[in-house]
Structures are given as C-alpha cells and as structure tokens.
Coordinates of C-alpha atoms and ligand atoms in Angstrom, one line a residue:
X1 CA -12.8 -237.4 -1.5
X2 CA -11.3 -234.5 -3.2
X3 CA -14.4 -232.6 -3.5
X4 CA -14.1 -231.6 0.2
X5 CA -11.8 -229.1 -1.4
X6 CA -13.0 -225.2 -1.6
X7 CA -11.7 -223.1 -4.5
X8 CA -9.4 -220.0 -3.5
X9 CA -11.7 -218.1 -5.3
X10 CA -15.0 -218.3 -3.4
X11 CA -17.6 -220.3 -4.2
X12 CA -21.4 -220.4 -5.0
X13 CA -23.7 -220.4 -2.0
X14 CA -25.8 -222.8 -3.5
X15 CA -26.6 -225.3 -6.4
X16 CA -29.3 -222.5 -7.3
X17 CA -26.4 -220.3 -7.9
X18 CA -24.8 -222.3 -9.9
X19 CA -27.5 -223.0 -12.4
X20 CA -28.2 -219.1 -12.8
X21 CA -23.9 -218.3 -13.5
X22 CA -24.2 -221.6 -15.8
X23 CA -27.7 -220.4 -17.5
X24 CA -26.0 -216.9 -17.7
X25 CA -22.6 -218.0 -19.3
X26 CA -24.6 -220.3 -21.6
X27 CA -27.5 -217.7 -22.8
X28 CA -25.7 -214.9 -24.3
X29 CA -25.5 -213.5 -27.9
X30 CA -24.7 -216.7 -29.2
X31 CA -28.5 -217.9 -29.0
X32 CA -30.1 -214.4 -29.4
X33 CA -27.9 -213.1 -32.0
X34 CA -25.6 -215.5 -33.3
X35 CA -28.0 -218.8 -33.7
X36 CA -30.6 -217.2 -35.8
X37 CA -28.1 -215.4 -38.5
X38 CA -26.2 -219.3 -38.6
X39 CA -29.6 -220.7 -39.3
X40 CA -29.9 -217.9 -41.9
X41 CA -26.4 -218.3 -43.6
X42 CA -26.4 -222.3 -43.5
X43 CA -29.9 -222.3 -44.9
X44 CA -32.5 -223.1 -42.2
X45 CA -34.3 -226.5 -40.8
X46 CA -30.4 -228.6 -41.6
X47 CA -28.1 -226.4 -39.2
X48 CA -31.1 -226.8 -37.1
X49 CA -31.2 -230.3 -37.0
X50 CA -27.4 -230.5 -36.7
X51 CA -27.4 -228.0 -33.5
X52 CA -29.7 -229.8 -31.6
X53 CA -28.5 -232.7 -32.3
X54 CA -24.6 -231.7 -31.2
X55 CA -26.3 -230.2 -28.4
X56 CA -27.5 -233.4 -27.6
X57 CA -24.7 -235.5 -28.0
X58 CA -21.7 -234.3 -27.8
X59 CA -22.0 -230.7 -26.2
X60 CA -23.9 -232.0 -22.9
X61 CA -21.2 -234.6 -22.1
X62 CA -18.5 -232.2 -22.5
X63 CA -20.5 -229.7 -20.6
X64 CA -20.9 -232.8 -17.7
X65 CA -17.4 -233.4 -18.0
X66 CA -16.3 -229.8 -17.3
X67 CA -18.2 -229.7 -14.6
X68 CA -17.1 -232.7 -12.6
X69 CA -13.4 -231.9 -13.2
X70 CA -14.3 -228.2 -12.3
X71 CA -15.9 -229.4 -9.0
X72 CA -13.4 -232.3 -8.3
X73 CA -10.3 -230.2 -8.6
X74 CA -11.8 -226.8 -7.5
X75 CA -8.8 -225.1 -9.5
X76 CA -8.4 -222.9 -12.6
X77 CA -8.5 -225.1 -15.7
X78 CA -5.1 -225.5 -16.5
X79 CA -4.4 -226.1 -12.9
X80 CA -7.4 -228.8 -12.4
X81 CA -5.8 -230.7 -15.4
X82 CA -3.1 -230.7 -14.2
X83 CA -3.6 -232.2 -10.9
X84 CA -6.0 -234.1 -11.6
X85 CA -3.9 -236.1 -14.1
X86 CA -0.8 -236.3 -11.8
X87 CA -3.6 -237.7 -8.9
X88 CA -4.5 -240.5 -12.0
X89 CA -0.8 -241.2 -12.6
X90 CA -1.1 -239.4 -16.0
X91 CA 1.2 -236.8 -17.6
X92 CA 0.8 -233.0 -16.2
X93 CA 1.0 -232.0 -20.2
X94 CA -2.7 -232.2 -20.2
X95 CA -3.1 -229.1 -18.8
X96 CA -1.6 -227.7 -21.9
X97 CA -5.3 -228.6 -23.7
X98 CA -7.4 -226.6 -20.8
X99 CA -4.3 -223.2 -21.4
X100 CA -5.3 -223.4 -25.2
X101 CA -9.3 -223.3 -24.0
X102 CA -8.3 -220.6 -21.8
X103 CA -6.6 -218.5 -24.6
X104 CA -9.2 -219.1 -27.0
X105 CA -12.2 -217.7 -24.5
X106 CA -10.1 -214.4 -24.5
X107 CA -10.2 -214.4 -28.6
X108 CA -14.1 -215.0 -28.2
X109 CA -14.3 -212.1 -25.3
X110 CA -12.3 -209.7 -28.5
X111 CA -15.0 -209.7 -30.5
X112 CA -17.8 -210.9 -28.1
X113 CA -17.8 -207.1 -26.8
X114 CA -17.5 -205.8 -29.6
X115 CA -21.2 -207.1 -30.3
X116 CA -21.7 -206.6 -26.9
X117 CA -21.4 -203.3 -27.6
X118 CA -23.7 -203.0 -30.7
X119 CA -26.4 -204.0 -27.8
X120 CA -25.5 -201.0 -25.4
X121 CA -25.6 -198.4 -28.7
X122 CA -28.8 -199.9 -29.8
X123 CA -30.3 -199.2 -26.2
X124 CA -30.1 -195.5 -26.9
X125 CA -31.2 -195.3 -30.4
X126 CA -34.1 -197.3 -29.2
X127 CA -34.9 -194.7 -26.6
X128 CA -34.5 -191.9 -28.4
X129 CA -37.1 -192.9 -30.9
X130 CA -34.5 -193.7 -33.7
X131 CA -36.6 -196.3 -34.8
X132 CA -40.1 -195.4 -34.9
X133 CA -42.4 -196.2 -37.9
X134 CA -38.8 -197.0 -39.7
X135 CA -39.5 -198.6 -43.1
X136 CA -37.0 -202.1 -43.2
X137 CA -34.5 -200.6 -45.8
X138 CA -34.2 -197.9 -43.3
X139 CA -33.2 -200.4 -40.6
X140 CA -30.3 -201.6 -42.6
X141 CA -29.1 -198.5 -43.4
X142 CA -29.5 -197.2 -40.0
X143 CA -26.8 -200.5 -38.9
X144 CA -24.8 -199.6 -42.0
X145 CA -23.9 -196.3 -40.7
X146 CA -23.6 -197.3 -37.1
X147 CA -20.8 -200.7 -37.9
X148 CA -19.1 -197.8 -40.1
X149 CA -18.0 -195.5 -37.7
X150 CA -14.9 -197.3 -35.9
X151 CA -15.3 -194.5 -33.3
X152 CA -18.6 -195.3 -32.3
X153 CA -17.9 -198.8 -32.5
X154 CA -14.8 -198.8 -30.6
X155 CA -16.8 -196.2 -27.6
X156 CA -19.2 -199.3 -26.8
X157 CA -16.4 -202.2 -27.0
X158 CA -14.4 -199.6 -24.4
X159 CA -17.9 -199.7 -22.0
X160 CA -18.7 -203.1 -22.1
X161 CA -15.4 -204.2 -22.0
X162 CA -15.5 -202.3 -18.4
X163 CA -18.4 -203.5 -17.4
X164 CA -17.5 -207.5 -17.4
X165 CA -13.8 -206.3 -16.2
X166 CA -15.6 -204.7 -13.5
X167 CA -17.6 -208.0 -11.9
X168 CA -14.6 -210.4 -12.5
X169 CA -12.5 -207.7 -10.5
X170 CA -14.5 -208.3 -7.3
X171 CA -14.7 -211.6 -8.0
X172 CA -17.4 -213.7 -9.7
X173 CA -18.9 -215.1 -6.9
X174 CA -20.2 -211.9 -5.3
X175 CA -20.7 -210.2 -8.3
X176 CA -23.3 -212.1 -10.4
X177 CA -25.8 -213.3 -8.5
X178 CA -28.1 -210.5 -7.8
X179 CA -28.0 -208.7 -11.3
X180 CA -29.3 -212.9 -12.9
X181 CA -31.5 -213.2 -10.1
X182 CA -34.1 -210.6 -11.7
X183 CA -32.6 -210.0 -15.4
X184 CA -32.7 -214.0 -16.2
X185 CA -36.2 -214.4 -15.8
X186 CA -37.3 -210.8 -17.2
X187 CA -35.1 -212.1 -20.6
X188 CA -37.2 -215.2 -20.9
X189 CA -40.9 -212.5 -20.3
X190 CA -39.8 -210.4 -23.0
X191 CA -38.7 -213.4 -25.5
X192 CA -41.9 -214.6 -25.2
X193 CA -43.7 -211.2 -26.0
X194 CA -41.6 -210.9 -29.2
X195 CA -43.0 -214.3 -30.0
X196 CA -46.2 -212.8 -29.5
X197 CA -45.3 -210.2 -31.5
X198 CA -44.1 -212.4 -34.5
X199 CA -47.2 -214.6 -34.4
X200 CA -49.5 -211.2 -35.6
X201 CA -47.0 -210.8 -38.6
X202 CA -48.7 -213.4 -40.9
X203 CA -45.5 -214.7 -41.8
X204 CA -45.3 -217.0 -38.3
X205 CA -45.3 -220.0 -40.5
X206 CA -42.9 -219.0 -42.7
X207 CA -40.4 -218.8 -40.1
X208 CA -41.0 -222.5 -38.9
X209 CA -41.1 -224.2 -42.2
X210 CA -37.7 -221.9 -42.8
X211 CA -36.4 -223.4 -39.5
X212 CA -37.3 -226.6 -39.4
X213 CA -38.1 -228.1 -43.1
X214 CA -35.4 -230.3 -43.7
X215 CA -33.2 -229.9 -46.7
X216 CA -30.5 -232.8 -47.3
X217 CA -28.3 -231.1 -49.6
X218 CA -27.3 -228.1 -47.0
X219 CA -26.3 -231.0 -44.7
X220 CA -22.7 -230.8 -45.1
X221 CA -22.5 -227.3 -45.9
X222 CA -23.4 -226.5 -42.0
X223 CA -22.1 -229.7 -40.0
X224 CA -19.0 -228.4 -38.7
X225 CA -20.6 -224.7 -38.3
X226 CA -23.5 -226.2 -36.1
X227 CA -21.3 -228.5 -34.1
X228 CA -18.9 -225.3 -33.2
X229 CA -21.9 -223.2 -32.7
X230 CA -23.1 -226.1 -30.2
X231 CA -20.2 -225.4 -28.4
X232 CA -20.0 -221.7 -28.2
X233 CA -24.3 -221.6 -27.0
X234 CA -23.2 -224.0 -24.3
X235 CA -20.4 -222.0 -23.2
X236 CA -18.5 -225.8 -23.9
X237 CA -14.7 -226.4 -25.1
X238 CA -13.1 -223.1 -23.1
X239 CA -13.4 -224.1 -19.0
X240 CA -15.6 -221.5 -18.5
X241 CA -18.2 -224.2 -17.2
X242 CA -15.3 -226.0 -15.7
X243 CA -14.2 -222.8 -13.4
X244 CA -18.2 -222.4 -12.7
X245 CA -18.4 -226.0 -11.5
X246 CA -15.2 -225.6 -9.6
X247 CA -17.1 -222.9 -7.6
X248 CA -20.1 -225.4 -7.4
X249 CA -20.9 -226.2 -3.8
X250 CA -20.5 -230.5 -2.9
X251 CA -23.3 -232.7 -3.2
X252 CA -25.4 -231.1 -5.5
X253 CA -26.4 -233.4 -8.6
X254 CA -24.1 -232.6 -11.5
X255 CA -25.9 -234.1 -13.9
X256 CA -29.6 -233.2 -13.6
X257 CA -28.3 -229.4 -13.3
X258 CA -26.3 -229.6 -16.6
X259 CA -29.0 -230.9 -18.5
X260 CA -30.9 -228.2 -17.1
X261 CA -29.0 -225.4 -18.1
X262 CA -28.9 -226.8 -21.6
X263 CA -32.4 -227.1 -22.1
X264 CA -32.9 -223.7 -21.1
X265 CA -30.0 -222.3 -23.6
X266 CA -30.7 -224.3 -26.6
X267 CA -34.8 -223.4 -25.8
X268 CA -33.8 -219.6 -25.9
X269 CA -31.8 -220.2 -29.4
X270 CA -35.0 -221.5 -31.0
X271 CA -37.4 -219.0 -29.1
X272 CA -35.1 -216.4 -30.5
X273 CA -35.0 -218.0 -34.1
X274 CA -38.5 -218.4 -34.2
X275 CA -39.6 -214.8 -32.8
X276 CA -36.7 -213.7 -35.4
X277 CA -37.6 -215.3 -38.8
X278 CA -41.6 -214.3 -39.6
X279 CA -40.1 -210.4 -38.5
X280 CA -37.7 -210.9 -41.4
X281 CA -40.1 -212.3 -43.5
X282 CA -42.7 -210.1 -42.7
X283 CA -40.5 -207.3 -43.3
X284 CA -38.9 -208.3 -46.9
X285 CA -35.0 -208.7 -45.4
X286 CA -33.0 -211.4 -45.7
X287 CA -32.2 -214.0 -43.8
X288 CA -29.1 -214.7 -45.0
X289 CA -28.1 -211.3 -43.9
X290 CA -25.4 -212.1 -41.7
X291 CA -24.3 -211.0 -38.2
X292 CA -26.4 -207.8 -38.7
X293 CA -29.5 -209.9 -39.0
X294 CA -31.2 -209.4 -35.1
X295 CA -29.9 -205.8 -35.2
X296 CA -32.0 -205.0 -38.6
X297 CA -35.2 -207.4 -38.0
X298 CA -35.9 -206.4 -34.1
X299 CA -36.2 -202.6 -34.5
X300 CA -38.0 -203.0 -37.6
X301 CA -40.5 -204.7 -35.3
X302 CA -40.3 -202.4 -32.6
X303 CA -40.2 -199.5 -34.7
X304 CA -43.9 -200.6 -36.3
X305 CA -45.8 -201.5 -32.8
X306 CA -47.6 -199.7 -29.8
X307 CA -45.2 -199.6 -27.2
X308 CA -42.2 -200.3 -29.4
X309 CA -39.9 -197.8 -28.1
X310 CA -39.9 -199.0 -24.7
X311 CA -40.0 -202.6 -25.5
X312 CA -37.1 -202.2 -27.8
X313 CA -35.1 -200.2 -24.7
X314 CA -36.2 -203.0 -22.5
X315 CA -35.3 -205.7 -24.7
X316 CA -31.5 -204.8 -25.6
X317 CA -31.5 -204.0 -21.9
X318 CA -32.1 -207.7 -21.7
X319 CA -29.3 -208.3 -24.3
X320 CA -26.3 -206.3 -23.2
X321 CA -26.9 -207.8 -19.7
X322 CA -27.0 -211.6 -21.3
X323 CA -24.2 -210.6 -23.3
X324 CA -22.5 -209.3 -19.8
X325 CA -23.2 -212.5 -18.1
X326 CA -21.4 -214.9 -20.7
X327 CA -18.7 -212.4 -21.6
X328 CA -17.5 -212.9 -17.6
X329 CA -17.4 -216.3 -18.0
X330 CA -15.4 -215.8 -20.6
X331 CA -12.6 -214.2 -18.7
X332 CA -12.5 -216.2 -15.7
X333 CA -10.8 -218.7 -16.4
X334 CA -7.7 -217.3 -17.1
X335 CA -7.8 -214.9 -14.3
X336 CA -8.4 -217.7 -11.8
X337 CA -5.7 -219.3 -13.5
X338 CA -3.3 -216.3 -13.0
X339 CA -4.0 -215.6 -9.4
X340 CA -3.5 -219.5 -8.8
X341 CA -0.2 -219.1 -10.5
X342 CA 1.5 -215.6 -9.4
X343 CA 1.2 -213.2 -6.7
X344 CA -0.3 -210.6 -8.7
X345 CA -3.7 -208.9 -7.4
X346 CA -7.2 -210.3 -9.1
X347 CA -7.6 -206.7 -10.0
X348 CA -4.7 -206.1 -11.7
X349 CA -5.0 -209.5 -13.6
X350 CA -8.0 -208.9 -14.9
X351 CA -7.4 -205.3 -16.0
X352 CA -4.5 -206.1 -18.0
X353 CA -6.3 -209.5 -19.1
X354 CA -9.6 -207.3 -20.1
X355 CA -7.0 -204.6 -21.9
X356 CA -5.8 -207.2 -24.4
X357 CA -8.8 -208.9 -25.2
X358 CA -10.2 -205.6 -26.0
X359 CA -6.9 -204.1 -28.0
X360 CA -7.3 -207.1 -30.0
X361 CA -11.3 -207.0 -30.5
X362 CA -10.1 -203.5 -32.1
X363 CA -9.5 -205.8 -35.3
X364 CA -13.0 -206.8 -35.4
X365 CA -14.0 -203.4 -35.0
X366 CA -12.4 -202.2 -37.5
X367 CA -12.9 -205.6 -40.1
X368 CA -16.6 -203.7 -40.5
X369 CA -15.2 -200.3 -41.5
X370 CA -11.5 -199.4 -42.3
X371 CA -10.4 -203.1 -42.9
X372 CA -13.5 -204.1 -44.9
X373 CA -10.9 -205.0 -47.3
X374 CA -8.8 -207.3 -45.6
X375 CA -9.0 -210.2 -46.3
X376 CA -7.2 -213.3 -45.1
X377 CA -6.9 -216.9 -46.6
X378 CA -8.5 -215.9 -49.4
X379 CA -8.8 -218.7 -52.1
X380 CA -9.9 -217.2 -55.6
X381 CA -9.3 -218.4 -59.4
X382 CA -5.5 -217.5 -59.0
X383 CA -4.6 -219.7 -56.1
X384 CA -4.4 -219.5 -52.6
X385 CA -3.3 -216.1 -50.7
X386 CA -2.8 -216.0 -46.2
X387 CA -3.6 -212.4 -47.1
X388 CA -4.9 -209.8 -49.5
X389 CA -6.1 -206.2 -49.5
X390 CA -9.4 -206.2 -51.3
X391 CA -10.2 -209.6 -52.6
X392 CA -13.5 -210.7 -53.1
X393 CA -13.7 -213.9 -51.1
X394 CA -11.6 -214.8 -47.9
X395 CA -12.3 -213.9 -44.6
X396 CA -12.2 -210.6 -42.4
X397 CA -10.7 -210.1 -39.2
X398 CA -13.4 -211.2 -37.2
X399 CA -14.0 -213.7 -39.8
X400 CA -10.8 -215.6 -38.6
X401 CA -11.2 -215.4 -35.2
X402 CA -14.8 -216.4 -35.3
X403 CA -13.6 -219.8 -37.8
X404 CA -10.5 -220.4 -35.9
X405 CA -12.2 -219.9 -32.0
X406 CA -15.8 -221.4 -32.9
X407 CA -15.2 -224.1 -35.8
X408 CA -11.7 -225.4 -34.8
X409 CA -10.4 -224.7 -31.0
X410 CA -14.1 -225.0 -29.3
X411 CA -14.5 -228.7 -30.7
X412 CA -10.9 -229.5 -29.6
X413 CA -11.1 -228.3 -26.3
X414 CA -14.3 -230.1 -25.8
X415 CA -12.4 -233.5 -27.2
X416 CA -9.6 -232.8 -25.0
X417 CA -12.2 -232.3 -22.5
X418 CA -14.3 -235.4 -22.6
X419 CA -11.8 -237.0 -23.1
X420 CA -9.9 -236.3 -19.9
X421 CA -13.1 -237.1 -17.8
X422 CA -13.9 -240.4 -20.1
X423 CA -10.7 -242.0 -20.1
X424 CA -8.2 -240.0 -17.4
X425 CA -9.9 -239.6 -14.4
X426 CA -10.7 -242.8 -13.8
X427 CA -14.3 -244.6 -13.9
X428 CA -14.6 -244.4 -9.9
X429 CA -14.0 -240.4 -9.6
X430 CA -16.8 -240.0 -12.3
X431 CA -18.8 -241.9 -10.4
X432 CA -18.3 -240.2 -7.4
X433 CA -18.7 -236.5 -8.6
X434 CA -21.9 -237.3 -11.1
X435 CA -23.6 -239.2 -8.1
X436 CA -26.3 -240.6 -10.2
X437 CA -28.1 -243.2 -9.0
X438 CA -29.3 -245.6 -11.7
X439 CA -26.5 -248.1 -13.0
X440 CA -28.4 -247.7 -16.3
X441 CA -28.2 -243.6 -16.8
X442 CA -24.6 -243.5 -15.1
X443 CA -23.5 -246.4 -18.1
X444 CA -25.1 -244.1 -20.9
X445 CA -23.5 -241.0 -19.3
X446 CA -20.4 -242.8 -19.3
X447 CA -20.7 -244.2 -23.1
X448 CA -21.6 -240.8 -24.2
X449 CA -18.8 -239.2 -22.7
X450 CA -16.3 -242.1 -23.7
X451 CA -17.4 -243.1 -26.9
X452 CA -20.5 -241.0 -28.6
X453 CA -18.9 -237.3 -28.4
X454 CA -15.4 -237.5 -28.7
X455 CA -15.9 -239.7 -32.3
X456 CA -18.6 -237.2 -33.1
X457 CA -16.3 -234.4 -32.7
X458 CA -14.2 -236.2 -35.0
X459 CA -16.4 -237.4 -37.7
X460 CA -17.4 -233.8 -37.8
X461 CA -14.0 -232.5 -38.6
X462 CA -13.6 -235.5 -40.9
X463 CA -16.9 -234.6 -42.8
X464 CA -15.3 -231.1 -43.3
X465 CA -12.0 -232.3 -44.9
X466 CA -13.5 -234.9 -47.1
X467 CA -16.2 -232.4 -48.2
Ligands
PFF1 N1 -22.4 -219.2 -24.5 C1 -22.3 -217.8 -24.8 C2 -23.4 -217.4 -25.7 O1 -24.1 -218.2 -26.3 O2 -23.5 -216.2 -26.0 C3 -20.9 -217.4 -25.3 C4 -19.8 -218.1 -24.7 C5 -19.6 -217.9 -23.3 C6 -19.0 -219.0 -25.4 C7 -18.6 -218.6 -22.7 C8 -18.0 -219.7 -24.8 C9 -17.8 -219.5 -23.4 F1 -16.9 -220.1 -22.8

C-alpha cells in the first residue's frame, strides 16, 4: 500500500497535528476579513446560503480528495498527480491541473500579505491608542489614510512576507506546531468576546436578519462569488491541503478529520460575520463597504469599550497570526514541488518564491493608492476595454487577481481535483486511504466526490455565463 510512503519533507507527528496546520491554512483572513465584506457586497442571508451550502457540497469533497491523494502519494502536488496517474495507467498530463493550483496559491499569497499586513499595522495603531473614543467616520478616514500611503503599505507586505518565508524556510513541519498550539484556541476566546461585545450594541438582531433573511433575487448575483469564496475559506482548489495531507501520518481517519476542520472554518466565518454586522450597524457604516469593512467596524468597537485598547492589540494579534498560518500553506506547495524537482536548497526556493509573490502583491498595493485608476476589463457605454486609466467601472489590480484566483482557477482546481480522486484513482485506493467503515457513508462520499461537486462546480460557472 502506497501510504507506507514518507514524504521527503517531514511529516506531522500526529493526526492532531494535522488538524491544527489544516484548521490553520483553512481559518485565515478569508473567514475573518474576507467572508463578512462578501456577505456585505452580495447582499447578506443569499451569499450566505450559497457558502454553506458550497461548503457543504462541493468544497468538503474536494477538500477529502486532496487529502487522500496528498497522503497516498506523499509528494508535491504536481508530482502526486503525476504519479499517481501513471500508477492508474492514466496520462502524467494531469499534473499540469495541480502546477496551475500551485501558481494560483502564489497569486493569492501577492495580495494575501498585503492584507496580511494591514493586520500587523493595525496592531500598533491599536496599541498606541489610535483608536480610542474614535467617532465611526473617523475610523474610515483613519483606513483611508493608512491604504493611501504605498510606503506604509508596502513596509508591512515586506514584514509579513518575511515572516511566512521565514517558517516555510525551516520547513513546515517543525515550524507550525507550537505557535497554533496556543494562538488557535486564544483566536476562537477572543471571537467569542467580540460576540459578546456585539450582543450589547442593540443592533445584534439586525446583523442576523442581515445574514440570514433570505432574499431570491440576489441569488444569482452571488452564486459563483460564494462558491469561489467556499474554496478559498477551505484552503480548497490550490494543493495546499493536498501537501498538508501528504505530511499526514498513516492510519489516521481522513474523513472524520476533514469534516472537522471544515466545521471549525466555516463556524469562525459566521462567528466573525455575526460579531461584525450589529458593530456596523450599531455604528452607522456600511456594509457594503468593501474589503475595508473589518478594518473600520472592529476599531470603532474597540475604540468605544473598557479595555478596548488591549483587546483590539490582542485581537489583530490573533489575526496577523491566522493570516500567517494560511499564507504558509500557501507557499508550500510549490516549494515542496521545487525541492522534489531540482537540487536547489528549501531556503533558497522559498526566498526567491516569497520575493515574487511579494514583487507582484506590489500591484495590489499600489491598486489602493497610485493605481486607483487603473482599471482593467472595464466594460462601460462605449464598449469593451482589457484596460483604461481612469474609468469608472472595471476592475483594479487586486481586483483581477482576486476574480481570476478566487472565482475562476480555485473552482477549476477543485474540479480537476475531485475529479482525479473520483474517477482516476481508482475506486479501491479511495477506499483504502478514506478507511471509513460504513458501506453506506463510503457510497455517499464516493457519489459526492464523483457526481455532486464536480456538476456543481459546473452549473455554477454555467449560472454565471447564462446570467
Ligand atoms: N483559507 C485561507 C483563509 O480563509 O484565509 C486562505 C487560503 C489559504 C486560501 C490557502 C487558499 C489556500 F490554498
């Protein structure tokens, strides 16, 4: 059985470890920050709906299927692909789908630090009082200034950019496990105090009626965003779940674990949404805001209660280090994937890896100051334009990346994905890795991974062209 195998790379000294890296990669800014300004943008309780129910469907049987080709080929993405397919008597090209994954979780680590970053500032305004008694206009105009300076911006991209650089330099597997051990846990504590917090604000009910009433008519509108955004909060579509599991020790359940680790992520998107919304509805701002949303409605709360300062240090504390944990898993992959395949030393691979990722998140750095104005597929009364200097629609830099990473490569890599553990690998390997017991859950797990999220995935995309 090829799961007697032990990566090159190391491996996890237990399935314990393995759920923390996999919680870690999974919670990140995507429930904390990104979820709750979606559910703002796409209009509340439908991109709610959607989410959980992509979670659901489609991203835990890619995340399953990562996992067990991770773990049966204990290789790099492209690599496990790769052998794996030859092992079935199938073409080597599919490895070709896992290199495009790899490529697109270094596009998501370019702008990833850059709010990464935002996290790290904000942990020093917080402490030096920046935001004490702050009225909410104030609060905006306090992240207005700070997204303006590119010098500022770029300082904290630099730092965090080191600091995941730093871990996946020693190597994953010694690296994480201490730092999740305590931070993990302390996350969940403080969470739940801002809950707390947003209870008191008389608007608490507000917030769930704006997160869950269900709307039909915004339906379409977020479909494919929530389906890619189920993907990104799972840490789905990339291999950086499939390079976790290849470090996941034998004979511990696949399955149980994975549903674990989602239940825990998407719980943390809606504890974040609804600590989030009665803040911002307490406090007059809107929630269709955008990606400034957490950074405006959190210090406006801990600018207005006892204790706020060092809650609010504690709490982006919390942040950059969730932020820290999934942006490693972001560059993993492709540094396991380029010790496998040259002679060149982890540290060097990663350096240079972690020095393009962050020359290119310069462009989302500067899409919030001194290329406000560019704007690219922009579609307006006079036709269609791949790019224009100040138009009024169209997308910025990080714009692009975002759509193109989030809405179109995550889903794809998670076909290609499930897929390749569905219908490639052969019904007895499954079987073997998953080890669940019951004929009855194995056959669902099976149908869900054959039939249920690969046509989700594309009646999704279909929904979105015939819009
Ligand atoms: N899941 C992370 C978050 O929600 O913040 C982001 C992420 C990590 C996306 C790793 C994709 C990935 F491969």
């Amino acid at each position: 059985m090829s799961t007697d195998k032990v990566s090159v790379h190391g491996g996890w000294a237990s399935r314990w470890v393995f759920i923390l890296a996999a919680t870690g990669s999974a919670v990140g800014l995507g429930s904390i920050w990104k979820f709750p300004y979606m559910v703002g943008v796409y209009g509340g309780g439908a991109f709610v709906l959607v989410f959980l129910a992509c979670i659901a469907l489609i991203g835990v049987p890619v995340m399953l299927a990562e996992t067990l080709i991770g773990r049966r080929a204990r290789q790099s993405p492209a690599n496990a692909l790769k052998a794996l397919a030859l092992e079935a008597g199938h073409s080597g090209k599919w490895s070709w789908g896992a290199f495009a994954g790899m490529i697109t979780a270094l596009l998501i680590l370019s702008f990833y630090s850059v709010v990464g970053g935002w996290s790290l500032d904000y942990i020093i305004d917080m402490g030096r009082g920046d935001f004490q008694g702050v009225a909410a206009d104030q609060v905006g105009a306090y992240f207005g200034g700070v997204i303006a300076d590119p010098w500022r911006l770029t300082l904290w991209h630099t730092i965090f950019m080191l600091l995941s650089a730093v871990v996946i330099a020693k190597g994953v597997v010694a690296g994480l496990e201490r730092s999740l051990r305590i931070m993990m846990p302390l996350l969940f504590v403080m969470m739940v105090i801002l809950l707390g917090y947003s209870l008191t604000t008389g608007h608490f009910m507000e917030g769930v009626h704006f997160m869950f009433d269900f709307h039909p008519d915004k339906l379409l509108d977020g479909l494919l965003p929530a389906m890619g955004h189920a993907f990104f909060s799972l840490s789905v579509g990339v291999g950086s779940i499939m390079i976790y599991g290849a470090y996941m020790p034998k004979n511990s359940s696949i399955s149980g674990t994975i549903v674990g680790v989602a239940l825990l992520d998407t719980f943390v998107s809606l504890l974040a949404g609804l600590a989030l919304f009665p803040i911002v509805f307490a406090a007059g701002l809107n929630p269709s805001e955008g990606p400034g949303l957490m950074f405006v409605s959190l210090p406006f709360a801990f600018g207005n209660v006892a204790f706020g300062q060092l809650m609010g240090v504690v709490f982006f504390i919390l942040v950059a280090i969730a932020a820290w944990s999934s942006a490693i898993s972001l560059l993993e992959p492709m540094v396991a994937y380029l010790v496998e395949r040259t002679k060149i030393r982890r540290g060097w691979v990663t350096f240079w890896l972690a020095f393009t990722c962050w020359f290119v998140g310069l462009g989302t750095v500067f899409s919030f100051n001194i290329w406000q104005q560019a704007k690219f597929f922009v579609n307006d009364g006079a036709g269609f334009h791949l790019y224009q200097w100040g138009a009024a629609s169209g997308l910025d830099f990080f714009g692009v990346i975002d759509f193109f990473t989030s809405r179109i490569m995550l889903p794809l890599g998670g076909l290609c994905f499930v897929v390749f553990a569905g219908w490639v690998m052969g019904r007895d390997a499954v079987r073997d890795e998953l080890s669940i017991r019951s004929p009855f859950l194995f056959a669902l797990t099976l149908f869900l991974m054959r039939y249920v999220a690969p046509i989700g995935i594309l009646v999704v995309f279909a929904a979105q062209l015939w819009k």
